[in-house]
mmCIF file of C-alpha atoms in Angstrom:
data_model
loop_
_atom_site.group_PDB
_atom_site.id
_atom_site.type_symbol
_atom_site.label_atom_id
_atom_site.label_comp_id
_atom_site.label_asym_id
_atom_site.label_seq_id
_atom_site.Cartn_x
_atom_site.Cartn_y
_atom_site.Cartn_z
ATOM 1 C CA MET A 1292 16.661 -53.204 43.917
ATOM 2 C CA ASP A 1293 18.520 -54.538 40.890
ATOM 3 C CA PHE A 1294 21.756 -52.852 39.912
ATOM 4 C CA GLU A 1295 21.535 -50.455 36.967
ATOM 5 C CA PHE A 1296 24.207 -48.723 34.933
ATOM 6 C CA THR A 1297 23.653 -45.060 34.147
ATOM 7 C CA LEU A 1298 22.854 -44.017 30.597
ATOM 8 C CA PHE A 1299 26.322 -42.516 30.084
ATOM 9 C CA GLU A 1300 28.010 -45.702 31.323
ATOM 10 C CA MET A 1301 26.031 -47.841 28.896
ATOM 11 C CA LEU A 1302 26.766 -45.510 25.998
ATOM 12 C CA GLU A 1303 30.463 -45.592 26.879
ATOM 13 C CA MET A 1304 30.466 -49.402 27.010
ATOM 14 C CA GLU A 1305 28.531 -49.541 23.740
ATOM 15 C CA ASN A 1306 31.224 -47.440 22.055
ATOM 16 C CA LEU A 1307 34.031 -49.534 23.565
ATOM 17 C CA PHE A 1308 32.296 -52.727 22.498
ATOM 18 C CA LYS A 1309 32.054 -51.513 18.904
ATOM 19 C CA GLU A 1310 35.729 -50.490 18.893
ATOM 20 C CA SER A 1311 37.141 -53.727 20.292
ATOM 21 C CA ARG A 1312 34.776 -56.408 21.525
ATOM 22 C CA GLU A 1313 37.556 -58.919 22.312
ATOM 23 C CA GLU A 1314 39.450 -56.505 24.545
ATOM 24 C CA ALA A 1315 36.215 -55.466 26.250
ATOM 25 C CA LEU A 1316 35.785 -58.994 27.646
ATOM 26 C CA ALA A 1317 39.274 -59.101 29.199
ATOM 27 C CA PRO A 1318 39.252 -59.103 33.047
ATOM 28 C CA GLN A 1319 41.910 -56.400 33.296
ATOM 29 C CA PHE A 1320 39.985 -54.155 30.913
ATOM 30 C CA CYS A 1321 36.745 -54.631 32.889
ATOM 31 C CA GLU A 1322 38.521 -53.913 36.178
ATOM 32 C CA LYS A 1323 39.956 -50.645 34.843
ATOM 33 C CA LEU A 1324 36.608 -49.552 33.407
ATOM 34 C CA ALA A 1325 34.715 -50.434 36.593
ATOM 35 C CA SER A 1326 37.123 -48.321 38.621
ATOM 36 C CA SER A 1327 36.765 -45.409 36.195
ATOM 37 C CA PHE A 1328 32.963 -45.518 36.400
ATOM 38 C CA SER A 1329 32.894 -45.884 40.190
ATOM 39 C CA TYR A 1330 34.919 -42.713 40.754
ATOM 40 C CA ALA A 1331 33.164 -40.626 38.107
ATOM 41 C CA PRO A 1332 31.156 -37.553 39.274
ATOM 42 C CA SER A 1333 28.016 -38.970 37.687
ATOM 43 C CA ARG A 1334 28.089 -41.920 40.138
ATOM 44 C CA ALA A 1335 28.531 -39.822 43.282
ATOM 45 C CA GLY A 1336 26.313 -41.251 46.014
ATOM 46 C CA LYS A 1337 25.538 -44.367 43.999
ATOM 47 C CA GLU A 1338 26.649 -47.970 44.375
ATOM 48 C CA ALA A 1339 30.191 -48.694 43.153
ATOM 49 C CA ILE A 1340 30.578 -50.868 40.058
ATOM 50 C CA THR A 1341 32.395 -54.195 40.151
ATOM 51 C CA PRO A 1342 34.501 -55.636 37.299
ATOM 52 C CA ARG A 1343 32.123 -58.597 37.197
ATOM 53 C CA GLN A 1344 29.153 -56.327 36.488
ATOM 54 C CA VAL A 1345 31.032 -54.696 33.614
ATOM 55 C CA GLN A 1346 32.084 -58.045 32.185
ATOM 56 C CA SER A 1347 28.528 -59.391 32.440
ATOM 57 C CA TRP A 1348 27.245 -56.392 30.508
ATOM 58 C CA PHE A 1349 29.744 -57.034 27.694
ATOM 59 C CA GLN A 1350 28.912 -60.751 27.684
ATOM 60 C CA ASP A 1351 25.190 -60.011 27.387
ATOM 61 C CA ARG A 1352 25.932 -57.476 24.690
ATOM 62 C CA LEU A 1353 27.877 -60.091 22.737
ATOM 63 C CA LYS A 1354 24.833 -62.369 22.697
ATOM 64 C CA LYS A 1355 22.692 -59.808 20.900
ATOM 65 C CA SER A 1356 22.138 -60.318 17.205
ATOM 66 C CA GLN A 1357 24.147 -58.278 14.721
ATOM 67 C CA PRO A 1358 21.047 -56.814 12.969
ATOM 68 C CA GLN A 1359 19.868 -55.347 16.258
ATOM 69 C CA VAL A 1360 23.277 -53.796 16.845
ATOM 70 C CA ALA A 1361 23.270 -52.224 13.398
ATOM 71 C CA SER A 1362 19.764 -50.835 13.761
ATOM 72 C CA SER A 1363 20.663 -49.167 17.049
ATOM 73 C CA ASN A 1364 23.694 -47.290 15.744
ATOM 74 C CA MET A 1365 21.790 -44.309 14.356
ATOM 75 C CA ALA A 1366 19.663 -43.927 17.477
ATOM 76 C CA LEU A 1367 22.665 -44.138 19.787
ATOM 77 C CA LYS A 1368 24.489 -41.528 17.732
ATOM 78 C CA LEU A 1369 21.420 -39.283 17.941
ATOM 79 C CA LEU A 1370 21.378 -39.458 21.730
ATOM 80 C CA THR A 1371 25.136 -38.926 21.987
ATOM 81 C CA ASN A 1372 24.923 -35.816 19.818
ATOM 82 C CA LEU A 1373 21.915 -34.574 21.740
ATOM 83 C CA SER A 1374 23.644 -34.882 25.087
ATOM 84 C CA ASP A 1375 26.906 -33.361 23.761
ATOM 85 C CA ALA A 1376 28.807 -36.162 25.471
ATOM 86 C CA SER A 1377 27.647 -35.059 28.915
ATOM 87 C CA THR A 1378 29.061 -37.290 31.616
ATOM 88 C CA SER A 1379 26.903 -36.145 34.487
ATOM 89 C CA PHE A 1380 23.152 -35.781 34.741
ATOM 90 C CA GLY A 1381 22.799 -34.581 38.345
ATOM 91 C CA ALA A 1382 19.499 -35.176 40.062
ATOM 92 C CA THR A 1383 17.716 -32.311 41.780
ATOM 93 C CA GLU A 1384 14.944 -31.998 44.310
ATOM 94 C CA SER A 1385 13.493 -28.861 42.685
ATOM 95 C CA SER A 1386 9.789 -28.998 41.885
ATOM 96 C CA GLN A 1387 8.101 -28.093 38.603
ATOM 97 C CA LYS A 1388 7.303 -24.378 38.600
ATOM 98 C CA LEU A 1389 7.326 -21.293 36.400
ATOM 99 C CA LYS A 1390 10.689 -21.514 34.714
ATOM 100 C CA GLY A 1391 11.197 -17.794 34.779
ATOM 101 C CA ASN A 1392 11.580 -18.014 38.546
ATOM 102 C CA ALA A 1393 13.375 -21.353 38.678
ATOM 103 C CA SER A 1394 17.000 -20.309 38.991
ATOM 104 C CA ASP A 1395 17.747 -23.582 40.751
ATOM 105 C CA LEU A 1396 16.908 -25.400 37.495
ATOM 106 C CA SER A 1397 19.323 -23.363 35.382
ATOM 107 C CA GLU A 1398 21.833 -26.207 35.109
ATOM 108 C CA LEU A 1399 19.303 -28.642 33.691
ATOM 109 C CA ILE A 1400 19.789 -28.832 29.940
ATOM 110 C CA PHE A 1401 17.091 -31.270 28.780
ATOM 111 C CA GLU A 1402 13.341 -31.553 28.946
ATOM 112 C CA ALA A 1403 11.162 -34.523 28.096
ATOM 113 C CA LEU A 1404 7.551 -34.944 27.046
ATOM 114 C CA SER A 1405 5.339 -36.955 29.375
ATOM 115 C CA SER A 1406 2.843 -39.230 27.672
ATOM 116 C CA LYS A 1407 0.590 -38.937 30.725
ATOM 117 C CA ASP A 1408 -0.390 -35.300 30.238
ATOM 118 C CA ASN A 1409 1.343 -34.051 27.053
ATOM 119 C CA ALA A 1410 3.450 -31.687 29.150
ATOM 120 C CA TRP A 1411 7.190 -31.047 29.093
ATOM 121 C CA TYR A 1412 9.224 -31.460 32.288
ATOM 122 C CA ASP A 1413 12.863 -30.835 33.100
ATOM 123 C CA VAL A 1414 14.948 -33.998 33.131
ATOM 124 C CA ALA A 1415 16.829 -34.641 36.362
ATOM 125 C CA THR A 1416 18.595 -37.752 35.094
ATOM 126 C CA PHE A 1417 18.625 -40.350 32.335
ATOM 127 C CA LEU A 1418 18.345 -43.781 33.959
ATOM 128 C CA ASN A 1419 18.484 -46.324 31.167
ATOM 129 C CA TYR A 1420 17.955 -46.855 27.461
ATOM 130 C CA ARG A 1421 16.494 -49.486 25.189
ATOM 131 C CA VAL A 1422 16.252 -50.089 21.448
ATOM 132 C CA LEU A 1423 12.861 -51.080 20.050
ATOM 133 C CA CYS A 1424 12.439 -53.655 17.299
ATOM 134 C CA SER A 1425 11.808 -50.726 14.950
ATOM 135 C CA GLY A 1426 15.323 -49.471 15.694
ATOM 136 C CA GLU A 1427 14.089 -46.422 17.599
ATOM 137 C CA LEU A 1428 15.783 -45.479 20.844
ATOM 138 C CA GLU A 1429 13.930 -44.855 24.089
ATOM 139 C CA VAL A 1430 15.347 -43.553 27.350
ATOM 140 C CA ARG A 1431 13.962 -43.860 30.846
ATOM 141 C CA VAL A 1432 13.925 -40.450 32.484
ATOM 142 C CA ARG A 1433 13.395 -39.131 35.967
ATOM 143 C CA PHE A 1434 11.695 -35.774 35.932
ATOM 144 C CA ALA A 1435 13.063 -33.015 38.166
ATOM 145 C CA GLY A 1436 11.173 -32.875 41.443
ATOM 146 C CA PHE A 1437 9.352 -36.192 40.919
ATOM 147 C CA ARG A 1438 9.750 -39.623 42.507
ATOM 148 C CA ASN A 1439 10.867 -42.824 40.810
ATOM 149 C CA THR A 1440 7.229 -43.895 40.535
ATOM 150 C CA ASP A 1441 6.819 -41.164 37.914
ATOM 151 C CA ASP A 1442 9.747 -42.348 35.758
ATOM 152 C CA GLU A 1443 8.823 -42.824 32.090
ATOM 153 C CA TRP A 1444 10.188 -44.377 28.937
ATOM 154 C CA VAL A 1445 10.226 -41.690 26.224
ATOM 155 C CA ASN A 1446 11.197 -41.668 22.571
ATOM 156 C CA VAL A 1447 14.495 -39.814 22.077
ATOM 157 C CA ARG A 1448 13.637 -38.402 18.666
ATOM 158 C CA ARG A 1449 10.148 -37.151 19.549
ATOM 159 C CA ALA A 1450 10.168 -36.528 23.275
ATOM 160 C CA VAL A 1451 13.635 -35.367 24.366
ATOM 161 C CA ARG A 1452 15.067 -31.965 23.488
ATOM 162 C CA GLU A 1453 17.150 -29.095 24.798
ATOM 163 C CA ARG A 1454 15.517 -27.219 27.649
ATOM 164 C CA SER A 1455 13.333 -24.271 26.659
ATOM 165 C CA ILE A 1456 14.579 -20.839 27.703
ATOM 166 C CA PRO A 1457 12.585 -18.426 29.901
ATOM 167 C CA LEU A 1458 12.053 -15.005 28.347
ATOM 168 C CA GLU A 1459 13.132 -11.779 30.037
ATOM 169 C CA PRO A 1460 10.857 -8.696 29.773
ATOM 170 C CA SER A 1461 13.388 -7.069 27.437
ATOM 171 C CA GLU A 1462 13.196 -10.067 25.060
ATOM 172 C CA CYS A 1463 9.543 -9.868 24.049
ATOM 173 C CA GLN A 1464 10.546 -8.702 20.556
ATOM 174 C CA ARG A 1465 12.080 -12.136 19.985
ATOM 175 C CA VAL A 1466 8.619 -13.721 19.969
ATOM 176 C CA LYS A 1467 7.006 -13.742 16.520
ATOM 177 C CA VAL A 1468 3.634 -14.864 15.198
ATOM 178 C CA GLY A 1469 3.894 -18.518 14.217
ATOM 179 C CA ASP A 1470 6.655 -19.326 16.722
ATOM 180 C CA LEU A 1471 6.625 -22.575 18.678
ATOM 181 C CA VAL A 1472 6.813 -21.724 22.374
ATOM 182 C CA LEU A 1473 6.510 -23.568 25.652
ATOM 183 C CA CYS A 1474 3.584 -22.060 27.518
ATOM 184 C CA PHE A 1475 2.581 -22.445 31.158
ATOM 185 C CA GLN A 1476 -1.010 -23.733 31.001
ATOM 186 C CA GLU A 1477 -3.017 -23.236 34.165
ATOM 187 C CA ARG A 1478 -6.182 -25.229 34.743
ATOM 188 C CA GLU A 1479 -8.150 -26.157 37.845
ATOM 189 C CA GLU A 1480 -6.803 -29.694 37.781
ATOM 190 C CA ARG A 1481 -3.236 -28.978 36.667
ATOM 191 C CA ALA A 1482 -0.594 -26.350 35.861
ATOM 192 C CA VAL A 1483 2.023 -27.553 33.382
ATOM 193 C CA TYR A 1484 4.191 -26.489 30.462
ATOM 194 C CA CYS A 1485 2.868 -27.429 27.019
ATOM 195 C CA ASP A 1486 3.841 -26.722 23.420
ATOM 196 C CA ALA A 1487 1.874 -23.921 21.772
ATOM 197 C CA HIS A 1488 2.071 -21.698 18.710
ATOM 198 C CA VAL A 1489 1.762 -17.918 18.773
ATOM 199 C CA LEU A 1490 -1.289 -16.687 16.825
ATOM 200 C CA GLU A 1491 -1.347 -12.987 17.656
ATOM 201 C CA ILE A 1492 0.743 -10.420 19.522
ATOM 202 C CA ASN A 1493 -0.476 -7.163 21.056
ATOM 203 C CA ARG A 1494 2.691 -5.182 21.688
ATOM 204 C CA GLN A 1495 2.767 -2.390 24.262
ATOM 205 C CA LEU A 1496 5.370 0.174 25.228
ATOM 206 C CA HIS A 1497 7.165 -0.794 28.429
ATOM 207 C CA ASP A 1498 10.548 -0.645 30.148
ATOM 208 C CA ILE A 1499 13.113 -3.446 30.375
ATOM 209 C CA ASN A 1500 11.911 -4.570 33.796
ATOM 210 C CA SER A 1501 8.326 -5.532 32.995
ATOM 211 C CA CYS A 1502 6.540 -6.544 29.803
ATOM 212 C CA ARG A 1503 2.968 -5.370 29.132
ATOM 213 C CA CYS A 1504 2.562 -7.193 25.818
ATOM 214 C CA THR A 1505 -0.024 -9.948 25.444
ATOM 215 C CA PHE A 1506 0.204 -13.064 23.301
ATOM 216 C CA VAL A 1507 -2.576 -15.243 21.915
ATOM 217 C CA VAL A 1508 -1.415 -18.846 21.746
ATOM 218 C CA ARG A 1509 -2.979 -22.132 20.659
ATOM 219 C CA TYR A 1510 -1.910 -25.245 22.563
ATOM 220 C CA ASP A 1511 -0.785 -28.038 20.262
ATOM 221 C CA HIS A 1512 -2.304 -30.905 22.245
ATOM 222 C CA ASP A 1513 -5.885 -29.614 22.593
ATOM 223 C CA ASP A 1514 -6.167 -26.637 20.153
ATOM 224 C CA ILE A 1515 -7.383 -24.367 22.950
ATOM 225 C CA GLU A 1516 -6.556 -20.684 22.445
ATOM 226 C CA GLU A 1517 -5.573 -18.415 25.311
ATOM 227 C CA LYS A 1518 -4.257 -14.885 25.885
ATOM 228 C CA VAL A 1519 -1.157 -14.901 28.090
ATOM 229 C CA GLN A 1520 1.602 -12.630 29.393
ATOM 230 C CA LEU A 1521 5.275 -13.017 28.551
ATOM 231 C CA ASP A 1522 6.147 -14.529 31.949
ATOM 232 C CA ARG A 1523 4.233 -17.670 30.957
ATOM 233 C CA LEU A 1524 6.283 -18.235 27.808
ATOM 234 C CA CYS A 1525 9.609 -19.947 27.157
ATOM 235 C CA ARG A 1526 11.299 -19.824 23.773
ATOM 236 C CA ARG A 1527 12.945 -22.688 21.986
ATOM 237 C CA PRO A 1528 16.774 -22.570 21.701
ATOM 238 C CA THR A 1529 18.096 -21.174 18.446
ATOM 239 C CA PRO A 1530 19.426 -24.004 16.214
#
């Protein structure tokens, strides 16, 4: 398999290249950077990086046209802000399940939209990135609990966001009519999380340990309406 830098490594080299492209091509600089990447927590269990691989990346980067570099700046900044400069995107073997019971997924902070089924899945790791001719940025993601054959290229602006938050029984009052929620949609052929909007709420008295309220939602991708319980809903993070 061909060697691949992680997304963080490429973003770091992109920033260094923009700061000082001449220094970035120096052998001593590449050796120091390769060593730093190889011992980083995000590369644990992965192949070590050689100075030659770093230098080749900078050389290839130098060959790219200036207009393409300029058009990618905004998209790269968007991804950097989105990830809050995270340096480690640890993979996990956890499978997709009801998020309310998925304590082993609590450290995952991103979710991505699959073009295959219009469902959102937790991101285990960001593998690579590319800039389209339109200037838009795409990242290749590995979904938590899925194999590399299910990796997808997704648009950063439209299909990557902070992970939705499971709702506790005591938090049902936070859900309002008109809210965008992530709802667990169960069908004979699939059970996945999809975006939906709350149309109606039937609130019931209950204790803090179990919610008896019901919520009528309409799924964004197919306009189907359904009555669901709170344990099938996740809220979006507060801006």
